[in-house]
Coordinates of N, CA and C in Angstrom, one line a residue:
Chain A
X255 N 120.4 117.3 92.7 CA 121.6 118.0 93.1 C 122.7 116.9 93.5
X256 N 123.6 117.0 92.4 CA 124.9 115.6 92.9 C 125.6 115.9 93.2
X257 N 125.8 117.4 94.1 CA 127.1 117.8 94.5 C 128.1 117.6 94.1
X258 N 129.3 117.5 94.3 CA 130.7 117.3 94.1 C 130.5 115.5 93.6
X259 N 131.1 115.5 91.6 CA 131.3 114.3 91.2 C 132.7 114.3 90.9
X260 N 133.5 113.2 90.8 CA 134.7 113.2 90.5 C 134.6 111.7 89.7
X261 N 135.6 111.4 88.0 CA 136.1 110.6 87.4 C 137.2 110.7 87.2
X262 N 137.9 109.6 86.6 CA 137.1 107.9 86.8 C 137.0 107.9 88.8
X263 N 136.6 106.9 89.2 CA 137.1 106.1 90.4 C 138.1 105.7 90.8
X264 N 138.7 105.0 89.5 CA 139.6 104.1 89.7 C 140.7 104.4 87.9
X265 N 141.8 104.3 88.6 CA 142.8 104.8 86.9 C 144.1 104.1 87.1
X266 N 144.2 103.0 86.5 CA 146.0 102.8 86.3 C 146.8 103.4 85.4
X267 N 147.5 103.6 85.5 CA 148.5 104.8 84.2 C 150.0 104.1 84.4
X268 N 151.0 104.2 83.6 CA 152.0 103.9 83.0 C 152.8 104.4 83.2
X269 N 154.2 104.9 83.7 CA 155.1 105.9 84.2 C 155.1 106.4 82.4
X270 N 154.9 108.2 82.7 CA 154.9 108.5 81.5 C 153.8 109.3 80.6
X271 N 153.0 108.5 80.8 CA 151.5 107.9 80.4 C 150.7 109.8 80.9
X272 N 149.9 110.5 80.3 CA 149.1 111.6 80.6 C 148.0 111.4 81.1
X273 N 146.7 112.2 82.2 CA 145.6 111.7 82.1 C 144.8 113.0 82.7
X274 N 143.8 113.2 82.7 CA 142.5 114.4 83.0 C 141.9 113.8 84.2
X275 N 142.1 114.2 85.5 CA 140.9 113.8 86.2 C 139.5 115.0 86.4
X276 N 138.5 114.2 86.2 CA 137.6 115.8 86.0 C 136.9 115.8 87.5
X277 N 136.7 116.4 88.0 CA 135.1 117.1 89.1 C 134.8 118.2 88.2
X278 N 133.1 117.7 89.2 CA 132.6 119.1 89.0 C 131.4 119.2 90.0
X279 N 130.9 120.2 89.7 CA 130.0 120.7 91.0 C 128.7 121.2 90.6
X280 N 127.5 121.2 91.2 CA 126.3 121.9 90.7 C 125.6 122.8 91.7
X281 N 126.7 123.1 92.6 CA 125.9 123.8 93.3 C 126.4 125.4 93.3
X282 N 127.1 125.8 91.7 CA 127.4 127.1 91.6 C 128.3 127.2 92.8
X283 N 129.5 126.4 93.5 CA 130.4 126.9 94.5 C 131.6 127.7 93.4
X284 N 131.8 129.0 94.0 CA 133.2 129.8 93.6 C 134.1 128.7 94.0
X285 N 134.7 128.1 94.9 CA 135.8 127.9 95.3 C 135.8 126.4 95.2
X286 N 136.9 126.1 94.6 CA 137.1 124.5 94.3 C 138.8 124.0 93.9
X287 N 138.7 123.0 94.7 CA 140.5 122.4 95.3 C 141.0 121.1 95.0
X288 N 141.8 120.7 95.0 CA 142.4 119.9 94.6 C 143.3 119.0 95.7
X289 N 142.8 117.8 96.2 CA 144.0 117.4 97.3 C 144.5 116.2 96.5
X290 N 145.8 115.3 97.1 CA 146.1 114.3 97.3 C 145.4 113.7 98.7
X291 N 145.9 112.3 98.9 CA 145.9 111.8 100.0 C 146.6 110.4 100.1
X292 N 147.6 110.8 101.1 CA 148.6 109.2 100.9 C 148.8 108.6 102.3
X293 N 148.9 107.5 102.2 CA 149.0 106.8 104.1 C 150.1 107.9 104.8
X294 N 149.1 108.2 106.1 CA 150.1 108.7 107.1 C 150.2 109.9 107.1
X295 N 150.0 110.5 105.8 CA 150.1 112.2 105.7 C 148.9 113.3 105.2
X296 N 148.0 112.7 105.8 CA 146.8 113.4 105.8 C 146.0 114.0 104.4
X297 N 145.4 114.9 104.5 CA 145.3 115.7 102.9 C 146.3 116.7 102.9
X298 N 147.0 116.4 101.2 CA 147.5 118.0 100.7 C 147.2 118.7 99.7
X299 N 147.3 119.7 99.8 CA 146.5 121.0 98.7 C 146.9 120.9 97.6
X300 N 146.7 120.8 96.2 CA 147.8 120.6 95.6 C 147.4 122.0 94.3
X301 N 146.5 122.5 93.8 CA 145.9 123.4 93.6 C 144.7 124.0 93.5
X302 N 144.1 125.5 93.8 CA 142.8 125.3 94.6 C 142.4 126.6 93.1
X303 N 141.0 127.0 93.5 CA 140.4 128.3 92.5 C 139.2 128.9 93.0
X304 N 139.8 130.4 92.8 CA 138.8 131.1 93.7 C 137.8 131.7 92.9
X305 N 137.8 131.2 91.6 CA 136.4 131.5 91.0 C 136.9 131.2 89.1
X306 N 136.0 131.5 88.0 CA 135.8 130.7 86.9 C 137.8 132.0 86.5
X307 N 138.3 130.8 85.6 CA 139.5 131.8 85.1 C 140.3 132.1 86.1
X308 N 140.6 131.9 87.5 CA 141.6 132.0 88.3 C 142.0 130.7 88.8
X309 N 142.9 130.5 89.2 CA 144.1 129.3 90.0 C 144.9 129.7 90.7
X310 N 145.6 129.1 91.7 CA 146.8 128.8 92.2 C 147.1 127.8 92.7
X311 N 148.4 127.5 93.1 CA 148.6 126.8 93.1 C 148.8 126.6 95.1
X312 N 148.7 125.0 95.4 CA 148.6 125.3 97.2 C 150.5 124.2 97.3
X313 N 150.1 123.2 98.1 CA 151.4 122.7 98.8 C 152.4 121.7 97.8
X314 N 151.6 121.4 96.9 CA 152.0 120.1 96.4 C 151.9 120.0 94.8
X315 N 152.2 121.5 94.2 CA 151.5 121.6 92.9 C 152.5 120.7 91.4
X316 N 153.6 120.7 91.7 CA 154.3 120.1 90.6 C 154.0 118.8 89.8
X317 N 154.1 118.6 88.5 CA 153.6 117.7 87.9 C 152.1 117.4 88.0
X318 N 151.4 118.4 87.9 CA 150.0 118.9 87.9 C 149.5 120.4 87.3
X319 N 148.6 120.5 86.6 CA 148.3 121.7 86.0 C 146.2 121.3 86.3
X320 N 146.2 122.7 86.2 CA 144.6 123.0 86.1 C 144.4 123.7 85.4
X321 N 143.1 124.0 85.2 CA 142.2 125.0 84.7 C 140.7 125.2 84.9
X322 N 140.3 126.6 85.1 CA 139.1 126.9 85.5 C 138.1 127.6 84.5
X323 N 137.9 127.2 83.0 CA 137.3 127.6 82.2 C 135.8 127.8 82.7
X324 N 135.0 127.3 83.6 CA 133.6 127.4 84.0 C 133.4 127.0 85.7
X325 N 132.5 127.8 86.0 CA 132.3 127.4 87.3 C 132.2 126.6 88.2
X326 N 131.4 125.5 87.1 CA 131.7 123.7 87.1 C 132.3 122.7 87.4
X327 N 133.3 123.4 86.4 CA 134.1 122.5 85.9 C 135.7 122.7 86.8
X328 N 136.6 121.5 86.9 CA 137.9 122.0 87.5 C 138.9 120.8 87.5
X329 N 139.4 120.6 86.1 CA 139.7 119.6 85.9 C 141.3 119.5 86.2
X330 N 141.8 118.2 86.5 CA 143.6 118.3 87.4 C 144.5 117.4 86.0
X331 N 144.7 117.8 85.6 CA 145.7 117.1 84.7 C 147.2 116.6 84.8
X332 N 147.7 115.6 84.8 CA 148.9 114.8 84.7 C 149.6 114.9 83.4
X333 N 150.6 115.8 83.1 CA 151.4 116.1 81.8 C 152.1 114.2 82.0
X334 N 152.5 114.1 83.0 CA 153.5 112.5 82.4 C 153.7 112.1 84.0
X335 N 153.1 111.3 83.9 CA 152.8 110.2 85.2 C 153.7 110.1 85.8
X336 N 153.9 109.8 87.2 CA 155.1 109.1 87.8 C 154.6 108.6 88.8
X337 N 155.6 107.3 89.3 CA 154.9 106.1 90.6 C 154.7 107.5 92.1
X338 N 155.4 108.6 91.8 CA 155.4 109.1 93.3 C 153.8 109.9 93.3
X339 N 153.4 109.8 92.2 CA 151.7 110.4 92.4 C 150.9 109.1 92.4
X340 N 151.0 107.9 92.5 CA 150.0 107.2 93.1 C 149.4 107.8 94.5
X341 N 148.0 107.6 94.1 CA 147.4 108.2 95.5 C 145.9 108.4 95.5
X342 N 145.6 109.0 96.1 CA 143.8 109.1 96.2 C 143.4 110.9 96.1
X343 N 142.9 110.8 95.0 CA 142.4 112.4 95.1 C 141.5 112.8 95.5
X344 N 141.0 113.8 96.0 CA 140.2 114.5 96.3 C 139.4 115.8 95.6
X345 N 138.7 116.0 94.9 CA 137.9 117.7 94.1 C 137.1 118.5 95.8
X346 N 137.3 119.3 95.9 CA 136.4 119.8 97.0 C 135.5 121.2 96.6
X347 N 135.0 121.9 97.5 CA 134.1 122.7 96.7 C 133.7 123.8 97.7
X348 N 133.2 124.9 97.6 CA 132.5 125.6 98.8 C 131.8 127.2 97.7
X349 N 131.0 127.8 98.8 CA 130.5 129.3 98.2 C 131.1 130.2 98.7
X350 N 131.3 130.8 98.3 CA 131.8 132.2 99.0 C 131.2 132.6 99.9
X351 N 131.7 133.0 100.8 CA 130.4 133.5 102.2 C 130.5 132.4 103.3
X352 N 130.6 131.4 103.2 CA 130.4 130.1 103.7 C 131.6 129.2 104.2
X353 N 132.2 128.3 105.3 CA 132.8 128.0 105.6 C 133.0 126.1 105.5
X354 N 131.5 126.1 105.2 CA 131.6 124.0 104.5 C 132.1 123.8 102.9
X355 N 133.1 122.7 103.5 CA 133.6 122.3 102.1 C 133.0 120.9 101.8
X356 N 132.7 120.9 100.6 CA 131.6 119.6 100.3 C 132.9 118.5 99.2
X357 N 133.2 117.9 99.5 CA 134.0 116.5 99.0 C 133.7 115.7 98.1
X358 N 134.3 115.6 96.8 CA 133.8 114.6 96.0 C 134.0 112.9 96.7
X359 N 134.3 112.2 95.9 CA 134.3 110.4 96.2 C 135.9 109.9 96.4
X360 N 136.3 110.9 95.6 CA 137.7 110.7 95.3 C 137.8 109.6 94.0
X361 N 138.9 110.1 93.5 CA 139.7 109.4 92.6 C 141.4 108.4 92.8
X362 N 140.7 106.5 92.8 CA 142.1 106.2 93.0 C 143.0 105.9 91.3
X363 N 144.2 107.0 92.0 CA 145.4 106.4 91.1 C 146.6 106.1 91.3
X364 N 146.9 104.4 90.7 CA 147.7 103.8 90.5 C 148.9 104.3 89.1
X365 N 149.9 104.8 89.3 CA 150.9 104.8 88.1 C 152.2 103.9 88.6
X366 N 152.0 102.4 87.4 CA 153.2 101.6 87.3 C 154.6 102.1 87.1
Chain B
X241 N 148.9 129.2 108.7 CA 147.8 128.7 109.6 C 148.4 128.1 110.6
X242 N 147.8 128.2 111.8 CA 148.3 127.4 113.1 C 148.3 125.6 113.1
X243 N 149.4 125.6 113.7 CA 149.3 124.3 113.7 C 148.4 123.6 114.9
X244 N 148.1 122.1 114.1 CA 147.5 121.6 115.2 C 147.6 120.1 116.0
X245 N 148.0 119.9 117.1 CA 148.0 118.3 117.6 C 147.0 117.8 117.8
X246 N 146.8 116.3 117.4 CA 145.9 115.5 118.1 C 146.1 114.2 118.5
X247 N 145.6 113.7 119.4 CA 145.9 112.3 119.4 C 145.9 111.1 118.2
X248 N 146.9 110.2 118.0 CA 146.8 109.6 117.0 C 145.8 108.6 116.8
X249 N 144.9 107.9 118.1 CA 143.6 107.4 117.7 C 142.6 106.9 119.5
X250 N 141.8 106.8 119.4 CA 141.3 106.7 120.2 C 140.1 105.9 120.7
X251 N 139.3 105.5 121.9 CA 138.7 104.4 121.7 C 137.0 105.2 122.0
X252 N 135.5 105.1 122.1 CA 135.0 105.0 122.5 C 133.9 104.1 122.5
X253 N 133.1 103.7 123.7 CA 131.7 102.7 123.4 C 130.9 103.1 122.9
X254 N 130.0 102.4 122.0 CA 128.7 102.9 121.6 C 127.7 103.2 121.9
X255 N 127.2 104.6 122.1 CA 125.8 105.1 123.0 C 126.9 106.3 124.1
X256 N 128.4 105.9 124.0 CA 128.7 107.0 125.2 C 129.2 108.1 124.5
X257 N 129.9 109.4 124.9 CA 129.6 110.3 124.3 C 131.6 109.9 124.3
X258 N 132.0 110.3 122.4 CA 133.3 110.8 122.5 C 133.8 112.3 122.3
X259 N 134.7 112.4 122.7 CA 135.3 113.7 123.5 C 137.0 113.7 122.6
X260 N 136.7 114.4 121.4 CA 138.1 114.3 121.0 C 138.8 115.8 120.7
X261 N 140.2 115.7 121.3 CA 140.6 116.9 122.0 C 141.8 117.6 120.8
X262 N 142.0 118.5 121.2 CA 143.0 119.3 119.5 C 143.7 120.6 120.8
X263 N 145.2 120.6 120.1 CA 145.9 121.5 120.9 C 146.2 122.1 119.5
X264 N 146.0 124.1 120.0 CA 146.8 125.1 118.7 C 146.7 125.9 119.4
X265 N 147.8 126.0 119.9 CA 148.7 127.0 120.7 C 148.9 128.5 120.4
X266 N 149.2 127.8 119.4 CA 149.4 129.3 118.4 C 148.6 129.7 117.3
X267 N 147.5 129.8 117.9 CA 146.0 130.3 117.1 C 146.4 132.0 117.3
X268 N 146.0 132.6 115.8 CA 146.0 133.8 116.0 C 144.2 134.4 116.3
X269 N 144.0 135.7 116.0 CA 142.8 136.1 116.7 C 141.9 136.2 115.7
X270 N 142.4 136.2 114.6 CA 141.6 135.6 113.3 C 141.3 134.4 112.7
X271 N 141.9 133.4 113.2 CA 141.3 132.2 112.9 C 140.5 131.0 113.3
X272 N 139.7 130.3 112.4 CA 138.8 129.5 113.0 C 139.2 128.0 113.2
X273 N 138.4 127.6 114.0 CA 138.6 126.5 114.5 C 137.5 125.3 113.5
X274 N 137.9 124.2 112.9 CA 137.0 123.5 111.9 C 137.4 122.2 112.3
X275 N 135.9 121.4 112.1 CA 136.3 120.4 112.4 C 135.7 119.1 111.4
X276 N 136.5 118.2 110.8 CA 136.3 117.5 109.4 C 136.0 116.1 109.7
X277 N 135.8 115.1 109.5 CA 136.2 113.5 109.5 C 136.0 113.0 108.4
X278 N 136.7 111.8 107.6 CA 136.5 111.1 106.9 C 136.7 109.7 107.3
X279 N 135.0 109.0 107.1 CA 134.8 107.8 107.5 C 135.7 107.0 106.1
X280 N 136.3 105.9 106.1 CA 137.4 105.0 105.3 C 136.6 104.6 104.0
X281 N 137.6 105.1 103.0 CA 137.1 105.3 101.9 C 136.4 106.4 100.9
X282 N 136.1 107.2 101.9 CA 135.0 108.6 101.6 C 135.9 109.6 101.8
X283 N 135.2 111.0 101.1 CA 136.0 112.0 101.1 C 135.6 112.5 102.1
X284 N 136.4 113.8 102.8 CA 136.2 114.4 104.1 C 134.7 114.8 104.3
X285 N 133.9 115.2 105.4 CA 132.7 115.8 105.7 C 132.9 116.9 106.7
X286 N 132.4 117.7 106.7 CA 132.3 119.0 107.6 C 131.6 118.7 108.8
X287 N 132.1 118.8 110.1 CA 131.4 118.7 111.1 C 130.9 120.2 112.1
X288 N 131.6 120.7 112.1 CA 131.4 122.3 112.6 C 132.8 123.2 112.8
X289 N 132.3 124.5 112.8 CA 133.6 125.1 113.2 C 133.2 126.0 113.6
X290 N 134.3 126.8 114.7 CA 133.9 128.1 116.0 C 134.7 128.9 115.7
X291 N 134.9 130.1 116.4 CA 135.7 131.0 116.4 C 136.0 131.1 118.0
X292 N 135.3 131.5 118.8 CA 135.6 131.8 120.4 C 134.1 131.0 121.2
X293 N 133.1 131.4 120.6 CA 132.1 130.4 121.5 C 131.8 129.1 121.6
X294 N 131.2 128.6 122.1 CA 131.1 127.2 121.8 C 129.9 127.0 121.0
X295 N 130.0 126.0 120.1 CA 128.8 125.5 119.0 C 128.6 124.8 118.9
X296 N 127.3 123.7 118.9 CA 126.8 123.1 118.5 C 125.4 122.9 117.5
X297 N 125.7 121.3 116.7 CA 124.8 121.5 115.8 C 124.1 120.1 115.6
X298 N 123.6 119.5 114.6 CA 123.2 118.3 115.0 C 124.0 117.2 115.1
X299 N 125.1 117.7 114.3 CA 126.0 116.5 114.4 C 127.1 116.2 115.6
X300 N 127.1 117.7 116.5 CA 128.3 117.7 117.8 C 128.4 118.6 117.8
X301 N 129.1 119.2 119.6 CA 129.3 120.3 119.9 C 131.1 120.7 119.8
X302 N 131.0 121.8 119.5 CA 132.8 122.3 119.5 C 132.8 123.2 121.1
X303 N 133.4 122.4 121.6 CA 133.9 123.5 122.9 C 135.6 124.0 123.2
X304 N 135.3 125.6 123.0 CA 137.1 126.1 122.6 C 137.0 126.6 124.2
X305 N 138.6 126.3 124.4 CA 138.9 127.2 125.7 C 139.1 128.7 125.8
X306 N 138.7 129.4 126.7 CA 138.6 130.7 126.9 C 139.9 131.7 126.3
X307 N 141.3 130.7 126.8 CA 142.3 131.1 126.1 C 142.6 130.7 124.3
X308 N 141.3 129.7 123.7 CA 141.7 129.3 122.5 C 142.5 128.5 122.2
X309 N 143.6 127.8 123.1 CA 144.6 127.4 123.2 C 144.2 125.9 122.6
X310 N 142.9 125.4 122.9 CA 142.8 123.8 122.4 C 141.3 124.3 122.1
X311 N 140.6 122.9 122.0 CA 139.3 122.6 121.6 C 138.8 120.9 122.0
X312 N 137.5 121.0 122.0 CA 137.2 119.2 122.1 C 136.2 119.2 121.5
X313 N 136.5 118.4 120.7 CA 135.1 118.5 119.8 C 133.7 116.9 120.7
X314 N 132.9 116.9 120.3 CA 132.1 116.0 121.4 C 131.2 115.9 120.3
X315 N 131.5 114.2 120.2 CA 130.2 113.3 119.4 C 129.1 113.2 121.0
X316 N 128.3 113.2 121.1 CA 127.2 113.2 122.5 C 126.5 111.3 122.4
X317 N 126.6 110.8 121.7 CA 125.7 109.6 121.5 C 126.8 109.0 120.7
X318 N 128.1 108.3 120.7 CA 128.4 107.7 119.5 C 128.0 106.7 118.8
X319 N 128.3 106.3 117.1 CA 127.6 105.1 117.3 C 128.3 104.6 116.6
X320 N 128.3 103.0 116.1 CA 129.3 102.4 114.9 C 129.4 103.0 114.1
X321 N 128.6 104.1 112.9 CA 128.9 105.1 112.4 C 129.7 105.8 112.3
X322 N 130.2 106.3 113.6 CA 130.6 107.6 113.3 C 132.4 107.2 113.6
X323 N 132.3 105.6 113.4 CA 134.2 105.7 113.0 C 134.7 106.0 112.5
X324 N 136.1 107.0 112.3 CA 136.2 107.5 110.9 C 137.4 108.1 111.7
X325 N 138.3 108.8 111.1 CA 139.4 109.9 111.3 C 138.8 111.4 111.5
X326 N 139.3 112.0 112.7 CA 138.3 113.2 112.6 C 139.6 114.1 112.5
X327 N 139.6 115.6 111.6 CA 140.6 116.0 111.8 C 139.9 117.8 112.0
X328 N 141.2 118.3 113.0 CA 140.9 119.7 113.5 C 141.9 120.5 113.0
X329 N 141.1 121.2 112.0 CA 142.1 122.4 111.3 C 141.7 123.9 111.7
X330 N 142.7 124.7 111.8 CA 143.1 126.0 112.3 C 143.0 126.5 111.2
X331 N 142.6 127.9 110.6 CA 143.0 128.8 109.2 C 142.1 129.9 109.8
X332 N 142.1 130.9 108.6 CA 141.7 132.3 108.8 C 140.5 132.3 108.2
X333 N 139.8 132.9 108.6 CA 138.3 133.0 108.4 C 138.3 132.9 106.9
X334 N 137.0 132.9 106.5 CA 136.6 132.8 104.7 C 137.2 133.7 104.0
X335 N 137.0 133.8 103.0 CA 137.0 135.6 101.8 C 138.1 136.0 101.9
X336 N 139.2 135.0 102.1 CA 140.3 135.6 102.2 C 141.0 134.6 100.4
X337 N 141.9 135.2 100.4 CA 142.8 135.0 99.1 C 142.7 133.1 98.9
X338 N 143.4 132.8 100.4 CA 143.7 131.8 100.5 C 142.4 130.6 101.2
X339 N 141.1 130.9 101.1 CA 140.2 130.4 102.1 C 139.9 129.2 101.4
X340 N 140.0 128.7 100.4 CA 140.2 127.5 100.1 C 141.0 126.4 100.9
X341 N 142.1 126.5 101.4 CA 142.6 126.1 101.7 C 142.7 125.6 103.3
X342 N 143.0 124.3 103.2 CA 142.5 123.8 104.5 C 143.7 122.8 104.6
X343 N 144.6 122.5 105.4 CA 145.7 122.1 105.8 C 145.1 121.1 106.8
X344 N 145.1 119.5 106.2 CA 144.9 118.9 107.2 C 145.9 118.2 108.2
X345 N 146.5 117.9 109.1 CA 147.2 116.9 109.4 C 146.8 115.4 109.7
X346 N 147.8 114.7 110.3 CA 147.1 113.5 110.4 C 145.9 113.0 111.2
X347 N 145.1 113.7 112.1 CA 144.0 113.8 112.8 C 144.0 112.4 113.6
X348 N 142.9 112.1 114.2 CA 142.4 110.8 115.1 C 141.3 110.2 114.5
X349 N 142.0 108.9 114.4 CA 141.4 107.8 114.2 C 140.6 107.5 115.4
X350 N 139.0 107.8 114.9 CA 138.3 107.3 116.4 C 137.7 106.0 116.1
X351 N 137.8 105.0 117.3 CA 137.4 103.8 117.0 C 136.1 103.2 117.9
X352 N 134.6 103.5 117.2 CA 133.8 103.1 118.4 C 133.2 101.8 118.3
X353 N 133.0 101.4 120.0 CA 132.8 99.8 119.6 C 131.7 99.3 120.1
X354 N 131.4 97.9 120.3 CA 129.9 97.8 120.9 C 130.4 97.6 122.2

């Protein structure tokens, strides 16, 4: 059981530049989110999914898109980079019924 | 979701017990009280969360005030481990539309030493 994985680790990108960050989960959790995290301002939501084929979006959604084709899977994509999304991601995860959210490793990205 | 204050960081020794405290004032009667850390570098971890009683589990006890008004969360044994930023977030119970969502603020940096 590997819980919550998130790639790459580590990403530099290009002002401009597109890119896929993937998680995913094996522990069959409905619910799976998407944060930032930047010095000083804690985590923000940026869009979450309350099960396979649904999204929305939380605090921070712009210049980001998802999608929830499988229960698994919940991948955050970057249509065209910009330096103000340098930052550290977060994929999180949980079951329905249940109140623990289980945390990937995070993903750092750098965009020049 | 209610907001929540906390101290911005704090000290304790190792072996004594830390005691870190969360003011939300404005908690409604449906929401829970949760409490997160992430040690530097790592993604957040789940420590516990209450509604009105107090709880504990193996990792620490949550004790809410009678009015709800605050909370202290209590590592009982600290140890170099358990440095990390702890953060107390307020929201509405699970199975709701929005239960994903967990609004952190900047939380406390707890710093324990020898």
């Amino acid at each position: 059981n590997a819980g919550v994985t998130q790639t790459p680790k580590f990403q530099v990108l290009k002002t401009g530049q597109s890119m896929t960050l993937q998680c995913a989960q094996d522990m069959n959790h409905e619910y799976m989110s998407w944060y930032r995290q930047d010095p000083g301002m804690g985590l923000r939501l940026i869009h979450y999914s309350v099960g396979a084929g649904i999204t929305d979006q939380g605090e921070v959604p712009n210049g980001y898109n998802v999608s929830r084709s499988t229960t698994e899977d919940f991948p955050l994509r970057l249509l065209s980079a910009a330096p103000s999304q340098t930052s550290v991601y977060f994929c999180a995860s949980r079951a329905g019924g249940t109140d623990t959210q289980y945390f990937g490793p995070g993903t750092r990205l750098t965009v020049l | 979701d209610a907001k929540t204050t906390q101290p911005t960081s704090m000290d304790c020794a190792e072996g004594r017990a830390a005691n870190l405290p969360c003011n939300h004032s404005t908690i409604s009667g449906n929401e829970y009280v949760y409490w997160y850390r992430q040690i530097h570098s790592q993604g957040p971890q789940y420590i516990i969360h209450g509604l009105k009683n107090n709880e504990t589990n193996e990792m620490a006890s949550l004790i809410i005030t009678e009015d709800r008004k605050s909370s202290t969360l209590i590592l009982p044994h600290a140890t170099l481990r358990d440095t990390a930023v702890y953060y107390c977030i307020v929201r509405v119970g699970r199975d709701t539309g929005t239960a994903s969502k967990l609004t952190f603020g900047t939380g406390t940096r707890l710093q324990v030493t020898l």
